[in-house]
PDB file of C-alpha atoms in Angstrom:
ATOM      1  CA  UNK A  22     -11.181 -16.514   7.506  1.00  0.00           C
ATOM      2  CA  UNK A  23      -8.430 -14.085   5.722  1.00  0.00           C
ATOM      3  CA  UNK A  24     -10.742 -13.089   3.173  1.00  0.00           C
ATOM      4  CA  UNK A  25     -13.307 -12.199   6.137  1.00  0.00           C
ATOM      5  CA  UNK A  26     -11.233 -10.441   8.069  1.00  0.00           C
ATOM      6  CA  UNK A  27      -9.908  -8.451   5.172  1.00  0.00           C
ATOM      7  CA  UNK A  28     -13.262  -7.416   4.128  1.00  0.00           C
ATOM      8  CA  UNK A  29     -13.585  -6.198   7.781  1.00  0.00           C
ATOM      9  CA  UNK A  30     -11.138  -4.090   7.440  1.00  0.00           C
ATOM     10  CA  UNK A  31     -11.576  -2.613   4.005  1.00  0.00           C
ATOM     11  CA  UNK A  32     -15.284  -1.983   5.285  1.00  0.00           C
ATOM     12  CA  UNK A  33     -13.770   0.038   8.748  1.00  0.00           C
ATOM     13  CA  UNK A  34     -11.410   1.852   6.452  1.00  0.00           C
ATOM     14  CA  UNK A  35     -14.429   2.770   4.018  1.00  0.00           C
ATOM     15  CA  UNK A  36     -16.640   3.737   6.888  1.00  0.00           C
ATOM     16  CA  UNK A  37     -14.266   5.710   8.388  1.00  0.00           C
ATOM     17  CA  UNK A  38     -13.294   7.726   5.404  1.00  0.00           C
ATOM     18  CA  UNK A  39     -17.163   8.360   4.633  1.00  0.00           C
ATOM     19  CA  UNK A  40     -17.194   9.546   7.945  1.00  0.00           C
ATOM     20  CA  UNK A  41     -14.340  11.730   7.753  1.00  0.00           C
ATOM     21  CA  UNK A  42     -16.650  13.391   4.460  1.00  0.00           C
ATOM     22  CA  UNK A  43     -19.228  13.532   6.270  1.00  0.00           C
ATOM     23  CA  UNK A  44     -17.808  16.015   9.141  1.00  0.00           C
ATOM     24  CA  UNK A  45     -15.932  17.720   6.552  1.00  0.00           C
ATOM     25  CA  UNK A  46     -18.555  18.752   4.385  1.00  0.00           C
ATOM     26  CA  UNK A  47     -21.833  16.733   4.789  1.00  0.00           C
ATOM     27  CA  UNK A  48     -23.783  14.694   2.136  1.00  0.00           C
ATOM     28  CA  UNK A  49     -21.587  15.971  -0.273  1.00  0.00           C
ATOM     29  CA  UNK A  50     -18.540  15.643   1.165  1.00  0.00           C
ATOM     30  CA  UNK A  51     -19.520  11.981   1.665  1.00  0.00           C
ATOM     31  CA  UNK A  52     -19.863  11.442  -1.823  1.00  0.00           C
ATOM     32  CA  UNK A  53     -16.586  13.348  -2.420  1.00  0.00           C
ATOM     33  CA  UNK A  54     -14.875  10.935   0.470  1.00  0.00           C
ATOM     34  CA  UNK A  55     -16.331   8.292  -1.555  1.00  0.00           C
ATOM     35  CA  UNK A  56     -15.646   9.168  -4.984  1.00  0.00           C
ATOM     36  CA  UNK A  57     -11.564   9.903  -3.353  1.00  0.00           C
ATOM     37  CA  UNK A  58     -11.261   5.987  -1.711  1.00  0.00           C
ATOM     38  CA  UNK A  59     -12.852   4.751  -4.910  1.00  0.00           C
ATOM     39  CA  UNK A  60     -10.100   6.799  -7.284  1.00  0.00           C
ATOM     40  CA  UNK A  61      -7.298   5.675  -5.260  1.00  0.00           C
ATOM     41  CA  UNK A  62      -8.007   1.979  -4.594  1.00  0.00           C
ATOM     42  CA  UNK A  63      -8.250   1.928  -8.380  1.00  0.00           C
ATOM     43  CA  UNK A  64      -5.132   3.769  -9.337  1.00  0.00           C
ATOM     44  CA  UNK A  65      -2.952   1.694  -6.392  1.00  0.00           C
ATOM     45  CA  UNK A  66      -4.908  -1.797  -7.567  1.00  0.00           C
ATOM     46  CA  UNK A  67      -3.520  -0.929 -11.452  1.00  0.00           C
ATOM     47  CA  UNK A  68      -0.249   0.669 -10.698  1.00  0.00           C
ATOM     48  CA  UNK A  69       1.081   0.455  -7.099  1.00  0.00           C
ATOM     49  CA  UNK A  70       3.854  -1.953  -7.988  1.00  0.00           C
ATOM     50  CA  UNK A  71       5.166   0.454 -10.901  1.00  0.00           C
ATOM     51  CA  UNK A  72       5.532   3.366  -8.307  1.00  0.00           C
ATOM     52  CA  UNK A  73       6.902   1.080  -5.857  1.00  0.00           C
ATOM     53  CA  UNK A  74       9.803  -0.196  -8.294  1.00  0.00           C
ATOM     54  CA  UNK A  75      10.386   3.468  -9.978  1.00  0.00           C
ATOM     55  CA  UNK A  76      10.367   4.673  -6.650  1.00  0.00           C
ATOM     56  CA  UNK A  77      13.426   2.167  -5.465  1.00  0.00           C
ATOM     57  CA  UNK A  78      14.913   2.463  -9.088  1.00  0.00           C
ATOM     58  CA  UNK A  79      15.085  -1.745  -8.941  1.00  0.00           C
ATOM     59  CA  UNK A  80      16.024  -2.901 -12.062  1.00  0.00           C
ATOM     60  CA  UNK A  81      14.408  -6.558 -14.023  1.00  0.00           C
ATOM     61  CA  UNK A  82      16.901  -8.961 -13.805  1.00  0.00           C
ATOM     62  CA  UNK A  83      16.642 -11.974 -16.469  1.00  0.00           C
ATOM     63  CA  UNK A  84      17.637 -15.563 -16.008  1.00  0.00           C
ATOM     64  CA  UNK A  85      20.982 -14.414 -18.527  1.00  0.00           C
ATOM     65  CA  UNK A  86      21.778 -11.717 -15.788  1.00  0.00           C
ATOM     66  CA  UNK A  87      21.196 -13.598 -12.683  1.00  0.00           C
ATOM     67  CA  UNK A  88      20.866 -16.973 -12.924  1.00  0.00           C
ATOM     68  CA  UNK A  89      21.454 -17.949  -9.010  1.00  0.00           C
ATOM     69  CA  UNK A  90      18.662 -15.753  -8.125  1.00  0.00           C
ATOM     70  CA  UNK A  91      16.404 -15.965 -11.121  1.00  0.00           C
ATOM     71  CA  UNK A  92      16.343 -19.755 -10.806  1.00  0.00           C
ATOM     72  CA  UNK A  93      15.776 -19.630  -7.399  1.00  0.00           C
ATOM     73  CA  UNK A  94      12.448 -17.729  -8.005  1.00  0.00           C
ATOM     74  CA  UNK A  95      11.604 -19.814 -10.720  1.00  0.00           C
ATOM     75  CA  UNK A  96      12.224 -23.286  -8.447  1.00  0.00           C
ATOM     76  CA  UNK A  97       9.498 -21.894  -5.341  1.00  0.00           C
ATOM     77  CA  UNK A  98       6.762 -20.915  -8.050  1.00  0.00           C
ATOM     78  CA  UNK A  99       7.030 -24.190  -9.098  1.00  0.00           C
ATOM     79  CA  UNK A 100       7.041 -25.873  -5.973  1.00  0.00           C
ATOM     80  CA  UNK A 101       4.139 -23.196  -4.841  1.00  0.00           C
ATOM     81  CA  UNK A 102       2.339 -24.115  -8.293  1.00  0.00           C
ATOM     82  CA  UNK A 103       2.257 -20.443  -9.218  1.00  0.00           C
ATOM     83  CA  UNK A 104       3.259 -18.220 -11.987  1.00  0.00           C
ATOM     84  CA  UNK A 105       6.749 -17.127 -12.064  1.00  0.00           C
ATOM     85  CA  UNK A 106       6.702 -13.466 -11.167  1.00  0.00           C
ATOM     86  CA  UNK A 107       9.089 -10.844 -12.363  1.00  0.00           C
ATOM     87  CA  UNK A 108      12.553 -10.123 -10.668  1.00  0.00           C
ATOM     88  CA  UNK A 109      13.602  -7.066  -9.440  1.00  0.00           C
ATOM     89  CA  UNK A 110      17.095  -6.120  -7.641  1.00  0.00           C
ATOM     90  CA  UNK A 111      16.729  -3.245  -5.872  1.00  0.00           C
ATOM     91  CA  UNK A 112      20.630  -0.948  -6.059  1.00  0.00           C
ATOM     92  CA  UNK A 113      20.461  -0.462  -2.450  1.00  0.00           C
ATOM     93  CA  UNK A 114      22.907  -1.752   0.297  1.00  0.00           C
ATOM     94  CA  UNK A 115      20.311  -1.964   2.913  1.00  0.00           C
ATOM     95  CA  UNK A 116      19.017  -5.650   3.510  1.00  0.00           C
ATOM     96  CA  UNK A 117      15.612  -5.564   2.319  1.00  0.00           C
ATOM     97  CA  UNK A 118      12.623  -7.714   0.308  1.00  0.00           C
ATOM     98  CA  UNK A 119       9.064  -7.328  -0.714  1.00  0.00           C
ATOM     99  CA  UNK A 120       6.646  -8.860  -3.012  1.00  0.00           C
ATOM    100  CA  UNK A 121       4.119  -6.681  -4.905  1.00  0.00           C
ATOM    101  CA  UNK A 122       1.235  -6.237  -7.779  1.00  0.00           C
ATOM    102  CA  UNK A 123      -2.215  -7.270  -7.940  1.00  0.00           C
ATOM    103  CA  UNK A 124      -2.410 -10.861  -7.811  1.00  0.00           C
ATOM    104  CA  UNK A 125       0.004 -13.843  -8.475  1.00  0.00           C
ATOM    105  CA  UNK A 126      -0.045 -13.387 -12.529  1.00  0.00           C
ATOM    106  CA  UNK A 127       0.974 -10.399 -12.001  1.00  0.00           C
ATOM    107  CA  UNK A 128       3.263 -10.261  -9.459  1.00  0.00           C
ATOM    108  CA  UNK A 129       7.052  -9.116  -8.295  1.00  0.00           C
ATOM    109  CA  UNK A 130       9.291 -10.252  -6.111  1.00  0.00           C
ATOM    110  CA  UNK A 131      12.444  -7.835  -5.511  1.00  0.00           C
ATOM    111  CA  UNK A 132      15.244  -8.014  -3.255  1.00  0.00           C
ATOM    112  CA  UNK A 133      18.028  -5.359  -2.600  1.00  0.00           C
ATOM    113  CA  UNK A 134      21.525  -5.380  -3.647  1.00  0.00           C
ATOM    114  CA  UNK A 135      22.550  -5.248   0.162  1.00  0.00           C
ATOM    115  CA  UNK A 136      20.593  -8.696   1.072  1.00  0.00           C
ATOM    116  CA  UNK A 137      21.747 -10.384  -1.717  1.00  0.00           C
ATOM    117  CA  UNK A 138      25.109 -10.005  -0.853  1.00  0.00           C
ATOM    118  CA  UNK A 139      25.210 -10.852   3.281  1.00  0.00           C
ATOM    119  CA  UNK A 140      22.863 -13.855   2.596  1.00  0.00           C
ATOM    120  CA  UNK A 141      23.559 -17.267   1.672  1.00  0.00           C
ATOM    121  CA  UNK A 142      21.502 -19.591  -0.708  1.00  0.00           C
ATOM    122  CA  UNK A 143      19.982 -21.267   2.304  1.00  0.00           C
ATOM    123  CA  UNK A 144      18.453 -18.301   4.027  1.00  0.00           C
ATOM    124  CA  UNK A 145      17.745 -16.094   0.617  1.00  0.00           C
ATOM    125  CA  UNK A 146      15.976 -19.191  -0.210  1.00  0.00           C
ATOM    126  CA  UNK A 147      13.872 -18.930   2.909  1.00  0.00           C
ATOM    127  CA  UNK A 148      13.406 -14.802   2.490  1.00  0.00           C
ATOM    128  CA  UNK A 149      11.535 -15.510  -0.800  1.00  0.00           C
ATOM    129  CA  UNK A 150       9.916 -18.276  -0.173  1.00  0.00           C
ATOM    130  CA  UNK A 151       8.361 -15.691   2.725  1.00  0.00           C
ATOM    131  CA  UNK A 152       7.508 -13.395  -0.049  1.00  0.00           C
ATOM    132  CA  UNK A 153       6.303 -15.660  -2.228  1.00  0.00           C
ATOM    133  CA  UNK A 154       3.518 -16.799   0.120  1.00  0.00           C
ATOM    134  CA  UNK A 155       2.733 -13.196   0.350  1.00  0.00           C
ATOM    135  CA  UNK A 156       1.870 -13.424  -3.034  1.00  0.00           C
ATOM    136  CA  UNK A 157      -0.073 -17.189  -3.566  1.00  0.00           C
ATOM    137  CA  UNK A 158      -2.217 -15.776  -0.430  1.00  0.00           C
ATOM    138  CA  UNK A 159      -3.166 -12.506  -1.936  1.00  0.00           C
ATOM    139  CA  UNK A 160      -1.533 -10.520   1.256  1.00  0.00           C
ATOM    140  CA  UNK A 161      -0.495  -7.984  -1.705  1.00  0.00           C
ATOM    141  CA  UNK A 162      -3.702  -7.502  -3.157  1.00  0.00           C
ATOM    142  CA  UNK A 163      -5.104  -6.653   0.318  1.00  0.00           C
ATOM    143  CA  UNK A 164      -1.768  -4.508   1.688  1.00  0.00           C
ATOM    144  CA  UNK A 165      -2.612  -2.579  -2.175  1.00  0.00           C
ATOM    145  CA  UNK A 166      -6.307  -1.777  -1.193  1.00  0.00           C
ATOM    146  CA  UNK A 167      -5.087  -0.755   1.780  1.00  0.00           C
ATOM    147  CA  UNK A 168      -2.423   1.447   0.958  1.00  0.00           C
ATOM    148  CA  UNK A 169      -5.626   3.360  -1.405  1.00  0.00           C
ATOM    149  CA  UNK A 170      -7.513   4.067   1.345  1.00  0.00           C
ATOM    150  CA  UNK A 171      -5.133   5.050   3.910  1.00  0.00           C
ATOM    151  CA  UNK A 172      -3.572   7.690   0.916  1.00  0.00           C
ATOM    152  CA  UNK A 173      -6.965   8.709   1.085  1.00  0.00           C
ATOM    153  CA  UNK A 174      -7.654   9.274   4.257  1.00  0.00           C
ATOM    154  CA  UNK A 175      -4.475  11.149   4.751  1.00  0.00           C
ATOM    155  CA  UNK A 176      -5.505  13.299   2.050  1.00  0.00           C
ATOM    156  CA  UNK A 177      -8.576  14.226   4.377  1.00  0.00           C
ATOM    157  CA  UNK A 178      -7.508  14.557   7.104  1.00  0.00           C
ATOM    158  CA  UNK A 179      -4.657  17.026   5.904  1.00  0.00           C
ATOM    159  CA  UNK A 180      -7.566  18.583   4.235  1.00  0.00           C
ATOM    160  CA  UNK A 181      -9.857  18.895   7.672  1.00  0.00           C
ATOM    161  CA  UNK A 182      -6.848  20.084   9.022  1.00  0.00           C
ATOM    162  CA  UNK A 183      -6.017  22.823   7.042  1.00  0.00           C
ATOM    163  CA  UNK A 184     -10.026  23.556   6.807  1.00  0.00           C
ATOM    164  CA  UNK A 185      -9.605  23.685  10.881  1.00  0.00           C
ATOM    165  CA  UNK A 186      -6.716  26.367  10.639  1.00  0.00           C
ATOM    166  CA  UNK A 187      -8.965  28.612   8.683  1.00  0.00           C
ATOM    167  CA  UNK A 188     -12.096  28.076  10.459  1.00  0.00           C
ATOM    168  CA  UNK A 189     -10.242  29.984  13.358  1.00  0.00           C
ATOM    169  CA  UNK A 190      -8.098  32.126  11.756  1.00  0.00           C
ATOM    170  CA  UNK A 191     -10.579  33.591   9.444  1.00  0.00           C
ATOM    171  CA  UNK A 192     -12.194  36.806   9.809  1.00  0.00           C
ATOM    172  CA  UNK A 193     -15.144  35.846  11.031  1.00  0.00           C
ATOM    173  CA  UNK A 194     -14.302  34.582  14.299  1.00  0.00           C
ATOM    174  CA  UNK A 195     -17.963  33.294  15.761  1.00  0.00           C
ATOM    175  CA  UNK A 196     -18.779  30.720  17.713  1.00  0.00           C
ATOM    176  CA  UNK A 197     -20.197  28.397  14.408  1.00  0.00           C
ATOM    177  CA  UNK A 198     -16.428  28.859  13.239  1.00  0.00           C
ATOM    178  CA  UNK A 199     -14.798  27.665  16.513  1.00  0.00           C
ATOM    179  CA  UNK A 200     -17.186  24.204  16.316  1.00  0.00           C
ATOM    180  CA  UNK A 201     -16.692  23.584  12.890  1.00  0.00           C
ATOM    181  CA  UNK A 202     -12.527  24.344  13.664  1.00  0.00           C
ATOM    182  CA  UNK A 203     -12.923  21.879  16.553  1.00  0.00           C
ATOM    183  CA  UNK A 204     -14.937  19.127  14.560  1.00  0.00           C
ATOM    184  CA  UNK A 205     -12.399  19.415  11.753  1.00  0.00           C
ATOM    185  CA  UNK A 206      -9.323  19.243  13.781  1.00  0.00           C
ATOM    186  CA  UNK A 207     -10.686  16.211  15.755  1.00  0.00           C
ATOM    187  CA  UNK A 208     -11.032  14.440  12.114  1.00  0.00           C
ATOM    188  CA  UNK A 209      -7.555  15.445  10.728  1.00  0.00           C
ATOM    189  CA  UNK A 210      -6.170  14.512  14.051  1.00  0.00           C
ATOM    190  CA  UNK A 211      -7.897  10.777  14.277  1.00  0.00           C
ATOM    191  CA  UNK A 212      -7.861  10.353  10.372  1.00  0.00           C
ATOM    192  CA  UNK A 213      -3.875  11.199  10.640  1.00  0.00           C
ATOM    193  CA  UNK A 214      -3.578   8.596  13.487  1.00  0.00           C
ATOM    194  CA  UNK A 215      -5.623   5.951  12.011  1.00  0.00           C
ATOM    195  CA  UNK A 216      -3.476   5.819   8.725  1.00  0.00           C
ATOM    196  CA  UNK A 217      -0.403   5.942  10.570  1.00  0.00           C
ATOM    197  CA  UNK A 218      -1.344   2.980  12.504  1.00  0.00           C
ATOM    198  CA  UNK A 219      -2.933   0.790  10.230  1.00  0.00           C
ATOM    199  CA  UNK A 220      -0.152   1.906   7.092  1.00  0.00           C
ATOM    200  CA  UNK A 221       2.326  -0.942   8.562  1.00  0.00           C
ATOM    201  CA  UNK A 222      -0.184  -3.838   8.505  1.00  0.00           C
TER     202      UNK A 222
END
């Protein structure tokens, strides 16, 4: 049923973004839509979790470094009957974790500086054993794909939305300028609104 519903959703995402081509610049902006969503999915699928951890500056952490919470890891993969993942601290005081990468060989669990130190074993234990499911059920492979196509479409709809601007600020103000302006701006605007409510999910 997850794997259904997730292929629902990649497909409305797809659609859409074809769509938004479409109005922007016909048959061949479809293909460019296309071409865009196929780029991105690729380039978050490969390296999403290696901008995610530069981005946070979280640092590896070894079993020598952190034993408490390296062998804690360790215990729920085993109990999960997955592969251990990598650790990651994250140098940040606010109370935070995620999992991330591409599917359970190759994922990361991290955890901020900030929840590490208010929690105790008991209820860190419970915080990645919530991640870890994340991971054994492939919720990061599909919040990955996502995360492509929603990049994308915000990259087209700031696009239609800029195309908008100077479809009715040009020089040539007729009325073929003020319809394309309005089609434009009505896909920026929904594009913008779709990633913005999908990109928590």
């Amino acid at each position: 049923m997850n794997t259904l519903k997730t292929t629902f959703l990649l497909t409305c995402l797809t659609l859409l973004l074809v769509a938004m081509g479409s109005a922007i610049g016909g048959q061949t902006g479809m293909i460019i839509a296309f071409l865009i969503a196929g780029g991105m999915n690729f380039f978050s699928y490969w390296y999403s979790d290696k901008i995610v951890l530069k981005m946070y500056k979280a640092k590896e952490v070894s079993e020598s470094e952190n034993p408490s919470f390296y062998n804690m890891v360790s215990r729920l993969a085993r109990q999960a009957n997955m592969p251990m993942p990598k650790v990651y601290i994250i140098p940040d005081e606010a109370p935070n974790a995620f999992a991330t990468g591409r599917d359970p060989k190759h994922a990361v669990v991290a955890a901020t500086s900030g929840l590490l130190a208010i929690m105790d074993d008991q209820e860190l234990e419970g915080v990645m054993a919530h991640e870890m499911g994340h991971v054994k059920n492939y919720d990061i492979r599909v919040s990955t794909l996502v995360f492509g196509l929603i990049s994308a479409i915000g990259i087209l709809a700031d696009f239609a939305l800029r195309m908008a601007f100077w479809a009715n600020h040009g020089g040539s103000r007729n009325n073929s300028n003020n319809q394309l302006g309005l089609i434009l701006l009505l896909v920026g605007v929904v594009g913008s609104i779709v990633a913005f409510l999908i990109g928590p999910i």
